[in-house]
mmCIF file of C-alpha atoms in Angstrom:
data_model
loop_
_atom_site.group_PDB
_atom_site.id
_atom_site.type_symbol
_atom_site.label_atom_id
_atom_site.label_comp_id
_atom_site.label_asym_id
_atom_site.label_seq_id
_atom_site.Cartn_x
_atom_site.Cartn_y
_atom_site.Cartn_z
ATOM 1 C CA MET Z 1 -69.438 30.874 -50.562
ATOM 2 C CA GLN Z 2 -67.781 34.045 -49.336
ATOM 3 C CA ASN Z 3 -68.957 33.517 -45.772
ATOM 4 C CA MET Z 4 -67.191 30.168 -45.553
ATOM 5 C CA LEU Z 5 -64.005 31.576 -47.035
ATOM 6 C CA THR Z 6 -64.117 34.207 -44.314
ATOM 7 C CA LEU Z 7 -64.710 31.594 -41.647
ATOM 8 C CA ILE Z 8 -61.812 29.418 -42.707
ATOM 9 C CA SER Z 9 -59.526 32.451 -42.765
ATOM 10 C CA ASN Z 10 -60.638 33.072 -39.187
ATOM 11 C CA VAL Z 11 -59.567 29.569 -38.240
ATOM 12 C CA PHE Z 12 -56.148 30.184 -39.687
ATOM 13 C CA ARG Z 13 -55.677 33.427 -37.706
ATOM 14 C CA LEU Z 14 -54.869 31.529 -34.533
ATOM 15 C CA GLY Z 15 -51.727 33.281 -33.402
ATOM 16 C CA ASN Z 16 -48.049 33.604 -34.164
ATOM 17 C CA ALA Z 17 -47.308 30.016 -33.266
ATOM 18 C CA SER Z 18 -49.671 28.775 -35.960
ATOM 19 C CA LYS Z 19 -48.919 31.031 -38.927
ATOM 20 C CA ASN Z 20 -48.395 28.061 -41.199
ATOM 21 C CA VAL Z 21 -51.494 26.152 -40.082
ATOM 22 C CA GLY Z 22 -54.032 25.995 -42.868
ATOM 23 C CA ALA Z 23 -51.833 27.703 -45.442
ATOM 24 C CA ARG Z 24 -52.341 24.559 -47.463
ATOM 25 C CA MET Z 25 -54.851 21.777 -47.487
ATOM 26 C CA VAL Z 26 -53.654 18.759 -45.536
ATOM 27 C CA ALA Z 27 -51.321 16.636 -47.592
ATOM 28 C CA SER Z 28 -52.603 13.187 -48.367
ATOM 29 C CA THR Z 29 -50.959 10.087 -49.684
ATOM 30 C CA ARG Z 30 -53.774 10.027 -52.217
ATOM 31 C CA SER Z 31 -54.353 12.401 -55.116
ATOM 32 C CA PHE Z 32 -57.161 14.934 -54.772
ATOM 33 C CA ALA Z 33 -58.665 13.339 -57.889
ATOM 34 C CA ASP Z 34 -59.238 10.169 -55.877
ATOM 35 C CA PHE Z 35 -61.740 11.914 -53.591
ATOM 36 C CA THR Z 36 -65.412 12.590 -54.197
ATOM 37 C CA PRO Z 37 -65.685 16.372 -54.749
ATOM 38 C CA GLN Z 38 -69.218 16.642 -53.383
ATOM 39 C CA ALA Z 39 -72.132 14.551 -52.179
ATOM 40 C CA SER Z 40 -75.796 14.955 -51.229
ATOM 41 C CA PHE Z 41 -77.114 13.895 -47.835
ATOM 42 C CA ASP Z 42 -80.613 13.484 -46.488
ATOM 43 C CA VAL Z 43 -81.173 15.472 -43.304
ATOM 44 C CA LYS Z 44 -83.887 15.169 -40.693
ATOM 45 C CA LYS Z 45 -87.151 16.863 -41.628
ATOM 46 C CA CYS Z 46 -87.803 19.962 -39.528
ATOM 47 C CA GLU Z 47 -91.030 20.388 -37.616
ATOM 48 C CA LEU Z 48 -92.881 23.513 -38.733
ATOM 49 C CA HIS Z 49 -95.146 26.062 -37.093
ATOM 50 C CA ARG Z 50 -97.252 28.432 -39.227
ATOM 51 C CA LEU Z 51 -95.242 27.548 -42.324
ATOM 52 C CA ASP Z 52 -96.459 25.771 -45.476
ATOM 53 C CA GLU Z 53 -92.974 24.679 -46.428
ATOM 54 C CA GLY Z 54 -89.686 24.434 -44.613
ATOM 55 C CA PRO Z 55 -85.957 23.956 -45.133
ATOM 56 C CA SER Z 56 -84.582 21.510 -47.673
ATOM 57 C CA GLU Z 57 -84.386 17.883 -46.566
ATOM 58 C CA THR Z 58 -81.348 17.372 -48.810
ATOM 59 C CA ALA Z 59 -78.000 19.044 -48.181
ATOM 60 C CA VAL Z 60 -75.163 19.238 -50.695
ATOM 61 C CA LEU Z 61 -71.694 19.151 -49.132
ATOM 62 C CA THR Z 62 -68.458 19.733 -51.022
ATOM 63 C CA ARG Z 63 -65.216 18.164 -49.886
ATOM 64 C CA GLU Z 64 -63.771 21.611 -49.188
ATOM 65 C CA GLN Z 65 -66.766 22.613 -47.069
ATOM 66 C CA GLY Z 66 -66.639 19.341 -45.161
ATOM 67 C CA LEU Z 67 -62.992 19.803 -44.250
ATOM 68 C CA GLN Z 68 -63.643 23.423 -43.235
ATOM 69 C CA TYR Z 69 -66.600 22.471 -41.051
ATOM 70 C CA TYR Z 70 -64.637 19.654 -39.449
ATOM 71 C CA ARG Z 71 -61.633 21.844 -38.723
ATOM 72 C CA ILE Z 72 -63.714 24.619 -37.177
ATOM 73 C CA MET Z 73 -65.860 22.312 -35.027
ATOM 74 C CA GLN Z 74 -62.863 20.293 -33.858
ATOM 75 C CA THR Z 75 -61.045 23.511 -32.952
ATOM 76 C CA MET Z 76 -64.049 24.616 -30.883
ATOM 77 C CA ARG Z 77 -64.144 21.234 -29.139
ATOM 78 C CA ARG Z 78 -60.425 21.208 -28.320
ATOM 79 C CA MET Z 79 -60.520 24.826 -27.171
ATOM 80 C CA GLU Z 80 -63.309 24.051 -24.689
ATOM 81 C CA LEU Z 81 -61.530 20.961 -23.392
ATOM 82 C CA LYS Z 82 -58.423 23.065 -22.834
ATOM 83 C CA ALA Z 83 -60.520 25.665 -20.992
ATOM 84 C CA ASP Z 84 -61.841 22.868 -18.789
ATOM 85 C CA GLN Z 85 -58.276 21.825 -17.993
ATOM 86 C CA LEU Z 86 -57.106 25.382 -17.256
ATOM 87 C CA TYR Z 87 -60.100 25.973 -14.990
ATOM 88 C CA LYS Z 88 -59.380 22.836 -12.976
ATOM 89 C CA GLN Z 89 -55.790 24.035 -12.626
ATOM 90 C CA LYS Z 90 -57.217 27.316 -11.215
ATOM 91 C CA ILE Z 91 -55.635 29.314 -14.023
ATOM 92 C CA ILE Z 92 -59.091 30.326 -15.264
ATOM 93 C CA ARG Z 93 -61.241 31.750 -12.464
ATOM 94 C CA GLY Z 94 -64.818 32.951 -12.127
ATOM 95 C CA PHE Z 95 -67.658 31.968 -14.436
ATOM 96 C CA CYS Z 96 -67.017 29.605 -17.327
ATOM 97 C CA HIS Z 97 -69.721 27.928 -19.419
ATOM 98 C CA LEU Z 98 -68.468 25.431 -22.004
ATOM 99 C CA TYR Z 99 -69.967 24.658 -25.420
ATOM 100 C CA ASP Z 100 -68.649 21.181 -26.246
ATOM 101 C CA GLY Z 101 -71.383 19.030 -27.763
ATOM 102 C CA GLN Z 102 -73.137 21.998 -29.366
ATOM 103 C CA GLU Z 103 -70.605 22.731 -32.125
ATOM 104 C CA ALA Z 104 -73.025 21.921 -34.974
ATOM 105 C CA CYS Z 105 -75.223 24.835 -33.875
ATOM 106 C CA ALA Z 106 -72.503 27.482 -34.207
ATOM 107 C CA MET Z 107 -70.969 25.992 -37.346
ATOM 108 C CA GLY Z 108 -74.318 25.446 -39.060
ATOM 109 C CA ILE Z 109 -75.467 28.976 -38.308
ATOM 110 C CA GLU Z 110 -72.260 30.537 -39.626
ATOM 111 C CA ALA Z 111 -72.418 28.367 -42.762
ATOM 112 C CA GLY Z 112 -75.926 29.618 -43.500
ATOM 113 C CA ILE Z 113 -75.525 33.371 -42.982
ATOM 114 C CA ASN Z 114 -73.031 36.008 -44.113
ATOM 115 C CA PRO Z 115 -70.137 37.472 -42.093
ATOM 116 C CA THR Z 116 -71.869 40.852 -42.420
ATOM 117 C CA ASP Z 117 -74.973 39.506 -40.673
ATOM 118 C CA HIS Z 118 -75.187 40.052 -36.932
ATOM 119 C CA LEU Z 119 -75.148 37.646 -34.015
ATOM 120 C CA ILE Z 120 -75.720 37.961 -30.284
ATOM 121 C CA THR Z 121 -75.796 35.157 -27.743
ATOM 122 C CA ALA Z 122 -75.829 34.306 -24.054
ATOM 123 C CA TYR Z 123 -72.931 33.397 -21.762
ATOM 124 C CA ARG Z 124 -72.044 30.071 -23.491
ATOM 125 C CA ALA Z 125 -70.220 32.157 -26.067
ATOM 126 C CA HIS Z 126 -66.694 30.830 -26.720
ATOM 127 C CA GLY Z 127 -67.684 28.925 -29.875
ATOM 128 C CA TYR Z 128 -69.428 31.895 -31.469
ATOM 129 C CA THR Z 129 -66.569 34.197 -30.535
ATOM 130 C CA PHE Z 130 -64.316 31.889 -32.537
ATOM 131 C CA THR Z 131 -66.601 31.565 -35.578
ATOM 132 C CA ARG Z 132 -67.034 35.339 -35.620
ATOM 133 C CA GLY Z 133 -63.313 35.781 -36.239
ATOM 134 C CA VAL Z 134 -61.516 35.857 -32.882
ATOM 135 C CA SER Z 135 -58.436 33.632 -32.571
ATOM 136 C CA VAL Z 136 -58.055 30.842 -30.023
ATOM 137 C CA ARG Z 137 -55.150 32.783 -28.476
ATOM 138 C CA GLU Z 138 -57.348 35.797 -27.800
ATOM 139 C CA ILE Z 139 -60.183 33.660 -26.421
ATOM 140 C CA LEU Z 140 -58.032 31.640 -24.027
ATOM 141 C CA ALA Z 141 -56.113 34.759 -22.981
ATOM 142 C CA GLU Z 142 -59.425 36.430 -22.180
ATOM 143 C CA LEU Z 143 -60.426 33.438 -20.092
ATOM 144 C CA THR Z 144 -57.205 33.726 -18.099
ATOM 145 C CA GLY Z 145 -57.594 37.508 -17.729
ATOM 146 C CA ARG Z 146 -54.538 38.539 -19.774
ATOM 147 C CA ARG Z 147 -53.767 41.669 -21.792
ATOM 148 C CA GLY Z 148 -53.784 39.702 -25.045
ATOM 149 C CA GLY Z 149 -57.401 38.674 -24.542
ATOM 150 C CA VAL Z 150 -60.095 39.786 -26.966
ATOM 151 C CA ALA Z 151 -61.455 42.189 -24.306
ATOM 152 C CA LYS Z 152 -57.934 42.894 -22.983
ATOM 153 C CA GLY Z 153 -58.509 40.574 -20.030
ATOM 154 C CA LYS Z 154 -61.405 42.606 -18.638
ATOM 155 C CA GLY Z 155 -64.381 40.634 -19.920
ATOM 156 C CA GLY Z 156 -63.739 37.018 -19.101
ATOM 157 C CA SER Z 157 -65.776 34.048 -20.262
ATOM 158 C CA MET Z 158 -69.129 35.769 -20.741
ATOM 159 C CA HIS Z 159 -68.089 39.064 -22.325
ATOM 160 C CA MET Z 160 -66.300 38.671 -25.643
ATOM 161 C CA TYR Z 161 -67.004 40.709 -28.758
ATOM 162 C CA ALA Z 162 -66.057 40.944 -32.428
ATOM 163 C CA LYS Z 163 -67.238 42.736 -35.541
ATOM 164 C CA HIS Z 164 -70.966 42.060 -35.989
ATOM 165 C CA PHE Z 165 -70.880 40.008 -32.768
ATOM 166 C CA TYR Z 166 -72.382 41.594 -29.682
ATOM 167 C CA GLY Z 167 -71.240 39.130 -27.109
ATOM 168 C CA GLY Z 168 -71.705 36.792 -24.695
ATOM 169 C CA ASN Z 169 -74.157 38.297 -22.247
ATOM 170 C CA GLY Z 170 -74.322 37.249 -18.609
ATOM 171 C CA ILE Z 171 -77.900 38.274 -17.755
ATOM 172 C CA VAL Z 172 -80.271 35.448 -18.654
ATOM 173 C CA GLY Z 173 -82.329 36.355 -21.736
ATOM 174 C CA ALA Z 174 -81.180 39.987 -21.819
ATOM 175 C CA GLN Z 175 -79.457 39.565 -25.177
ATOM 176 C CA VAL Z 176 -82.765 38.840 -26.962
ATOM 177 C CA PRO Z 177 -84.193 42.384 -26.879
ATOM 178 C CA LEU Z 178 -80.730 43.653 -27.786
ATOM 179 C CA GLY Z 179 -80.830 41.356 -30.820
ATOM 180 C CA ALA Z 180 -84.224 42.732 -31.778
ATOM 181 C CA GLY Z 181 -82.689 46.203 -31.563
ATOM 182 C CA VAL Z 182 -79.858 45.183 -33.877
ATOM 183 C CA ALA Z 183 -82.453 43.814 -36.313
ATOM 184 C CA LEU Z 184 -84.289 47.145 -36.117
ATOM 185 C CA ALA Z 185 -81.034 48.887 -37.047
ATOM 186 C CA CYS Z 186 -80.661 46.545 -40.050
ATOM 187 C CA GLN Z 187 -84.187 47.382 -41.180
ATOM 188 C CA TYR Z 188 -83.671 51.107 -40.607
ATOM 189 C CA GLN Z 189 -80.422 51.136 -42.588
ATOM 190 C CA GLY Z 190 -81.880 48.977 -45.365
ATOM 191 C CA ASN Z 191 -78.724 46.877 -45.626
ATOM 192 C CA ASN Z 192 -80.467 43.508 -46.240
ATOM 193 C CA GLN Z 193 -78.742 42.052 -43.174
ATOM 194 C CA VAL Z 194 -80.302 39.876 -40.478
ATOM 195 C CA CYS Z 195 -79.628 39.441 -36.769
ATOM 196 C CA VAL Z 196 -79.427 36.041 -35.102
ATOM 197 C CA ALA Z 197 -80.427 36.293 -31.431
ATOM 198 C CA LEU Z 198 -79.642 33.142 -29.455
ATOM 199 C CA TYR Z 199 -80.869 32.068 -26.040
ATOM 200 C CA GLY Z 200 -81.109 28.815 -24.102
ATOM 201 C CA ASP Z 201 -84.084 26.763 -22.985
ATOM 202 C CA GLY Z 202 -83.468 28.103 -19.485
ATOM 203 C CA ALA Z 203 -84.125 31.641 -20.729
ATOM 204 C CA ALA Z 204 -87.135 30.694 -22.862
ATOM 205 C CA ASN Z 205 -89.643 31.598 -20.133
ATOM 206 C CA GLN Z 206 -88.295 35.132 -19.683
ATOM 207 C CA GLY Z 207 -90.870 37.873 -20.182
ATOM 208 C CA GLN Z 208 -88.446 40.053 -22.140
ATOM 209 C CA ILE Z 209 -88.248 37.362 -24.844
ATOM 210 C CA PHE Z 210 -91.989 37.552 -25.477
ATOM 211 C CA GLU Z 211 -91.850 41.338 -25.491
ATOM 212 C CA SER Z 212 -89.128 41.084 -28.147
ATOM 213 C CA PHE Z 213 -91.260 38.651 -30.164
ATOM 214 C CA ASN Z 214 -94.161 41.096 -30.082
ATOM 215 C CA MET Z 215 -92.148 44.109 -31.247
ATOM 216 C CA ALA Z 216 -90.319 42.116 -33.918
ATOM 217 C CA ALA Z 217 -93.594 40.798 -35.320
ATOM 218 C CA LEU Z 218 -95.278 44.223 -35.284
ATOM 219 C CA TRP Z 219 -92.382 45.850 -37.116
ATOM 220 C CA LYS Z 220 -91.473 42.797 -39.256
ATOM 221 C CA LEU Z 221 -87.879 42.905 -38.077
ATOM 222 C CA PRO Z 222 -85.259 40.700 -39.848
ATOM 223 C CA CYS Z 223 -84.514 38.752 -36.661
ATOM 224 C CA ILE Z 224 -83.939 35.008 -36.300
ATOM 225 C CA PHE Z 225 -84.708 34.084 -32.708
ATOM 226 C CA ILE Z 226 -82.935 30.814 -31.890
ATOM 227 C CA CYS Z 227 -83.459 28.713 -28.780
ATOM 228 C CA GLU Z 228 -80.504 26.367 -28.254
ATOM 229 C CA ASN Z 229 -82.386 23.672 -26.371
ATOM 230 C CA ASN Z 230 -79.682 21.637 -24.638
ATOM 231 C CA LYS Z 231 -82.287 19.918 -22.424
ATOM 232 C CA PHE Z 232 -81.310 21.527 -19.117
ATOM 233 C CA GLY Z 233 -81.579 25.058 -17.761
ATOM 234 C CA MET Z 234 -78.752 24.842 -15.229
ATOM 235 C CA GLY Z 235 -79.688 21.555 -13.509
ATOM 236 C CA THR Z 236 -83.412 21.623 -14.298
ATOM 237 C CA SER Z 237 -84.762 19.541 -17.178
ATOM 238 C CA VAL Z 238 -86.999 21.241 -19.731
ATOM 239 C CA GLU Z 239 -89.923 19.048 -18.647
ATOM 240 C CA ARG Z 240 -89.707 20.440 -15.104
ATOM 241 C CA SER Z 241 -89.256 24.088 -16.117
ATOM 242 C CA SER Z 242 -91.563 24.597 -19.095
ATOM 243 C CA ALA Z 243 -95.276 23.860 -19.403
ATOM 244 C CA SER Z 244 -94.677 23.694 -23.167
ATOM 245 C CA THR Z 245 -91.373 22.327 -24.423
ATOM 246 C CA ASP Z 246 -92.168 23.137 -28.062
ATOM 247 C CA TYR Z 247 -89.952 26.197 -28.021
ATOM 248 C CA PHE Z 248 -90.281 26.738 -31.770
ATOM 249 C CA LYS Z 249 -94.007 27.369 -31.241
ATOM 250 C CA ARG Z 250 -93.487 29.870 -28.447
ATOM 251 C CA GLY Z 251 -93.654 32.802 -30.864
ATOM 252 C CA ASP Z 252 -97.349 31.890 -31.389
ATOM 253 C CA TYR Z 253 -98.044 34.360 -34.225
ATOM 254 C CA ILE Z 254 -94.417 34.057 -35.439
ATOM 255 C CA PRO Z 255 -93.523 31.093 -37.692
ATOM 256 C CA GLY Z 256 -91.216 28.498 -36.150
ATOM 257 C CA ILE Z 257 -88.906 25.621 -37.068
ATOM 258 C CA LYS Z 258 -87.620 22.752 -34.921
ATOM 259 C CA VAL Z 259 -84.187 21.552 -36.063
ATOM 260 C CA ASP Z 260 -81.786 18.701 -35.270
ATOM 261 C CA GLY Z 261 -79.065 20.790 -33.654
ATOM 262 C CA MET Z 262 -76.562 17.924 -33.627
ATOM 263 C CA ASP Z 263 -76.366 17.807 -37.446
ATOM 264 C CA VAL Z 264 -74.372 20.666 -38.951
ATOM 265 C CA LEU Z 265 -75.975 20.209 -42.365
ATOM 266 C CA CYS Z 266 -79.490 20.237 -40.955
ATOM 267 C CA VAL Z 267 -78.722 23.454 -39.074
ATOM 268 C CA ARG Z 268 -77.153 25.010 -42.169
ATOM 269 C CA GLU Z 269 -80.182 24.322 -44.355
ATOM 270 C CA ALA Z 270 -82.572 25.607 -41.684
ATOM 271 C CA ILE Z 271 -80.680 28.849 -41.115
ATOM 272 C CA LYS Z 272 -80.470 29.459 -44.878
ATOM 273 C CA PHE Z 273 -84.254 29.106 -45.051
ATOM 274 C CA ALA Z 274 -84.752 31.409 -42.056
ATOM 275 C CA ALA Z 275 -82.348 34.051 -43.385
ATOM 276 C CA ASP Z 276 -84.070 34.066 -46.778
ATOM 277 C CA TYR Z 277 -87.433 34.414 -45.017
ATOM 278 C CA CYS Z 278 -86.237 37.445 -43.036
ATOM 279 C CA ARG Z 279 -84.495 39.091 -45.997
ATOM 280 C CA ALA Z 280 -87.740 38.811 -47.983
ATOM 281 C CA GLY Z 281 -89.343 41.248 -45.540
ATOM 282 C CA LYS Z 282 -91.658 38.681 -43.975
ATOM 283 C CA GLY Z 283 -90.599 39.507 -40.439
ATOM 284 C CA PRO Z 284 -88.998 37.383 -37.703
ATOM 285 C CA ILE Z 285 -88.834 33.628 -37.363
ATOM 286 C CA VAL Z 286 -88.272 31.398 -34.310
ATOM 287 C CA MET Z 287 -85.982 28.364 -34.430
ATOM 288 C CA GLU Z 288 -85.360 25.653 -31.876
ATOM 289 C CA LEU Z 289 -82.089 23.751 -32.152
ATOM 290 C CA GLU Z 290 -82.262 20.467 -30.255
ATOM 291 C CA THR Z 291 -78.753 19.963 -28.958
ATOM 292 C CA TYR Z 292 -76.838 18.682 -25.927
ATOM 293 C CA ARG Z 293 -74.023 19.957 -23.743
ATOM 294 C CA TYR Z 294 -71.466 17.434 -22.531
ATOM 295 C CA HIS Z 295 -70.295 19.523 -19.588
ATOM 296 C CA GLY Z 296 -72.481 20.782 -16.779
ATOM 297 C CA HIS Z 297 -74.117 24.191 -16.852
ATOM 298 C CA SER Z 298 -70.887 25.826 -15.690
ATOM 299 C CA MET Z 299 -67.590 24.661 -14.266
ATOM 300 C CA SER Z 300 -69.119 24.614 -10.782
ATOM 301 C CA ASP Z 301 -71.626 22.018 -11.999
ATOM 302 C CA PRO Z 302 -70.313 18.459 -12.515
ATOM 303 C CA GLY Z 303 -73.359 17.786 -14.690
ATOM 304 C CA VAL Z 304 -74.051 14.288 -13.376
ATOM 305 C CA SER Z 305 -76.305 14.968 -10.392
ATOM 306 C CA TYR Z 306 -79.405 15.507 -12.546
ATOM 307 C CA ARG Z 307 -78.460 13.189 -15.428
ATOM 308 C CA SER Z 308 -76.417 10.006 -15.617
ATOM 309 C CA ARG Z 309 -72.984 9.502 -17.091
ATOM 310 C CA GLU Z 310 -74.577 6.790 -19.224
ATOM 311 C CA GLU Z 311 -76.959 9.347 -20.756
ATOM 312 C CA ILE Z 312 -74.089 11.654 -21.685
ATOM 313 C CA GLN Z 313 -72.097 8.766 -23.124
ATOM 314 C CA GLU Z 314 -75.076 7.598 -25.180
ATOM 315 C CA VAL Z 315 -75.388 11.026 -26.817
ATOM 316 C CA ARG Z 316 -71.650 11.072 -27.471
ATOM 317 C CA SER Z 317 -71.736 7.647 -29.116
ATOM 318 C CA LYS Z 318 -74.885 8.147 -31.216
ATOM 319 C CA SER Z 319 -75.224 11.854 -31.994
ATOM 320 C CA ASP Z 320 -71.860 13.588 -31.672
ATOM 321 C CA PRO Z 321 -71.829 16.361 -34.311
ATOM 322 C CA ILE Z 322 -68.132 16.067 -35.155
ATOM 323 C CA THR Z 323 -68.193 12.277 -35.412
ATOM 324 C CA MET Z 324 -71.307 12.451 -37.586
ATOM 325 C CA LEU Z 325 -69.631 14.785 -40.072
ATOM 326 C CA LYS Z 326 -66.404 12.755 -40.102
ATOM 327 C CA GLU Z 327 -68.245 9.512 -40.769
ATOM 328 C CA ARG Z 328 -70.228 11.087 -43.584
ATOM 329 C CA MET Z 329 -67.048 12.221 -45.274
ATOM 330 C CA LEU Z 330 -65.157 8.988 -44.792
ATOM 331 C CA SER Z 331 -68.026 6.751 -45.912
ATOM 332 C CA ASN Z 332 -68.498 8.843 -49.065
ATOM 333 C CA ASN Z 333 -64.792 8.962 -49.943
ATOM 334 C CA MET Z 334 -64.617 12.722 -49.368
ATOM 335 C CA ALA Z 335 -61.592 12.463 -47.078
ATOM 336 C CA SER Z 336 -59.098 9.918 -45.793
ATOM 337 C CA VAL Z 337 -58.478 8.749 -42.245
ATOM 338 C CA GLU Z 338 -54.888 10.003 -42.501
ATOM 339 C CA GLU Z 339 -56.070 13.433 -43.593
ATOM 340 C CA ILE Z 340 -58.456 13.728 -40.655
ATOM 341 C CA LYS Z 341 -55.752 12.604 -38.229
ATOM 342 C CA GLU Z 342 -53.323 15.201 -39.554
ATOM 343 C CA ILE Z 343 -55.930 17.938 -39.092
ATOM 344 C CA ASP Z 344 -56.441 16.755 -35.501
ATOM 345 C CA VAL Z 345 -52.690 16.922 -34.819
ATOM 346 C CA GLU Z 346 -52.455 20.448 -36.222
ATOM 347 C CA ILE Z 347 -55.406 21.620 -34.131
ATOM 348 C CA ARG Z 348 -53.935 20.174 -30.934
ATOM 349 C CA LYS Z 349 -50.720 22.108 -31.593
ATOM 350 C CA VAL Z 350 -52.656 25.330 -32.177
ATOM 351 C CA ILE Z 351 -54.555 24.848 -28.917
ATOM 352 C CA GLU Z 352 -51.394 24.092 -26.922
ATOM 353 C CA ASP Z 353 -49.594 27.127 -28.341
ATOM 354 C CA ALA Z 354 -52.607 29.307 -27.526
ATOM 355 C CA ALA Z 355 -52.749 27.923 -23.991
ATOM 356 C CA GLN Z 356 -49.079 28.708 -23.414
ATOM 357 C CA PHE Z 357 -49.701 32.273 -24.561
ATOM 358 C CA ALA Z 358 -52.734 32.538 -22.264
ATOM 359 C CA ILE Z 359 -50.632 31.434 -19.310
ATOM 360 C CA SER Z 360 -47.524 33.539 -20.010
ATOM 361 C CA ASP Z 361 -49.103 36.777 -21.264
ATOM 362 C CA PRO Z 362 -49.111 39.480 -18.523
ATOM 363 C CA GLU Z 363 -52.251 40.595 -16.749
ATOM 364 C CA PRO Z 364 -53.549 44.116 -17.532
ATOM 365 C CA PRO Z 365 -52.073 46.741 -15.206
ATOM 366 C CA LEU Z 366 -54.308 48.437 -12.661
ATOM 367 C CA ASP Z 367 -53.945 51.852 -14.289
ATOM 368 C CA GLU Z 368 -55.801 50.519 -17.362
ATOM 369 C CA LEU Z 369 -58.906 49.697 -15.341
ATOM 370 C CA CYS Z 370 -60.806 52.790 -16.494
ATOM 371 C CA ASN Z 371 -59.691 52.571 -20.135
ATOM 372 C CA HIS Z 372 -61.981 51.412 -22.954
ATOM 373 C CA ILE Z 373 -65.194 52.310 -21.146
ATOM 374 C CA PHE Z 374 -66.167 54.808 -23.834
ATOM 375 C CA ALA Z 375 -65.494 54.581 -27.569
ATOM 376 C CA ASN Z 376 -64.826 58.318 -27.891
ATOM 377 C CA ASN Z 377 -63.684 60.991 -25.454
ATOM 378 C CA PRO Z 378 -64.848 59.986 -21.978
ATOM 379 C CA PRO Z 379 -66.464 62.429 -19.564
ATOM 380 C CA MET Z 380 -64.347 63.656 -16.655
ATOM 381 C CA GLU Z 381 -66.274 61.517 -14.210
ATOM 382 C CA VAL Z 382 -66.963 57.823 -14.742
ATOM 383 C CA ARG Z 383 -69.385 56.824 -12.015
ATOM 384 C CA GLY Z 384 -67.403 58.830 -9.520
ATOM 385 C CA THR Z 385 -64.009 57.602 -10.706
ATOM 386 C CA ASN Z 386 -61.716 59.962 -12.577
ATOM 387 C CA PRO Z 387 -60.053 57.796 -15.274
ATOM 388 C CA TRP Z 388 -56.885 59.934 -15.215
ATOM 389 C CA VAL Z 389 -56.211 59.423 -11.522
ATOM 390 C CA LYS Z 390 -53.557 56.807 -10.804
ATOM 391 C CA LEU Z 391 -55.293 53.883 -9.146
ATOM 392 C CA LYS Z 392 -53.712 52.160 -6.188
ATOM 393 C CA SER Z 393 -54.049 48.548 -5.285
ATOM 394 C CA VAL Z 394 -55.297 48.043 -1.744
ATOM 395 C CA SER Z 395 -55.126 44.552 -0.298
#
């Protein structure tokens, strides 16, 4: 699968301090011949809306895929935990919305589409920035506002971009019509690509989402609308905010699928089905990924005033996406405990090296403030500011 080869190469592009990470598969005391090369797993049946058949209830996983998925999800988890630490040390400032707990959503989506397909999401975007090809160094440096950041320190947590990835977007729900526009471009160009437009349960009641549904259905756009339902819009439970919590049915006239968003294989099979549906010219499809965030809505939210610590711990112990994948592999002799531990050690080193870079890299100078506003030659006036005038810092 070319898309997975691309993804794993992204994981290995994590900065100068980690050039040797991933250049080889983790050494094991056992021969590769001792491991099971692939296995089939039953996944939870998806609930369907306006569909006669849905995604496969059986997922085939190779040993190589399993190790790739584990490495990518664990890197996302460790990166978010490091961001949490840097924020509490007041090295990261401003808005910061963490993704830990939801890794199976990002990994499953990327495993089911192609790198040339398009993706746009909301402000909880660090994980997708990583799976779309941006290194941990660039992500953490962007969070700390440094020149080496993916947006040169000017975007911060909510505004990161990569090829075929249109960000993190800070305005609730605003990325959904943009995603429909990207899907329109795919249709217009006839490139057989799809756009994945993600939003949270907190944005699901936005009028612009239903307007996007309507246009996408009328024009049969190749758009996969995905609601990442992590149970709480900020501190408000879905039951208190939505008269209908069946988000996969919200498209009404658009087919929908409800998916276990904590199982990477279940997500992968569902997104494959959805992508095939869109590529066949049948129009858009709506997916709901049932997932859970371990942190609060943002770093200013401790996350335990509207839910209990016991609830969070129960999800961690019973449904953690990384633990679930690891246990599947270990119980089916697809990996060894030592191998998994060595991967964990390597990832921790990558994260620490990236964090040191994010702390030591210089901030962008003031005279670069007006750069990179336009892709081509900028006009002489940029909202009243001449970009060639030397800016002065006034305290």
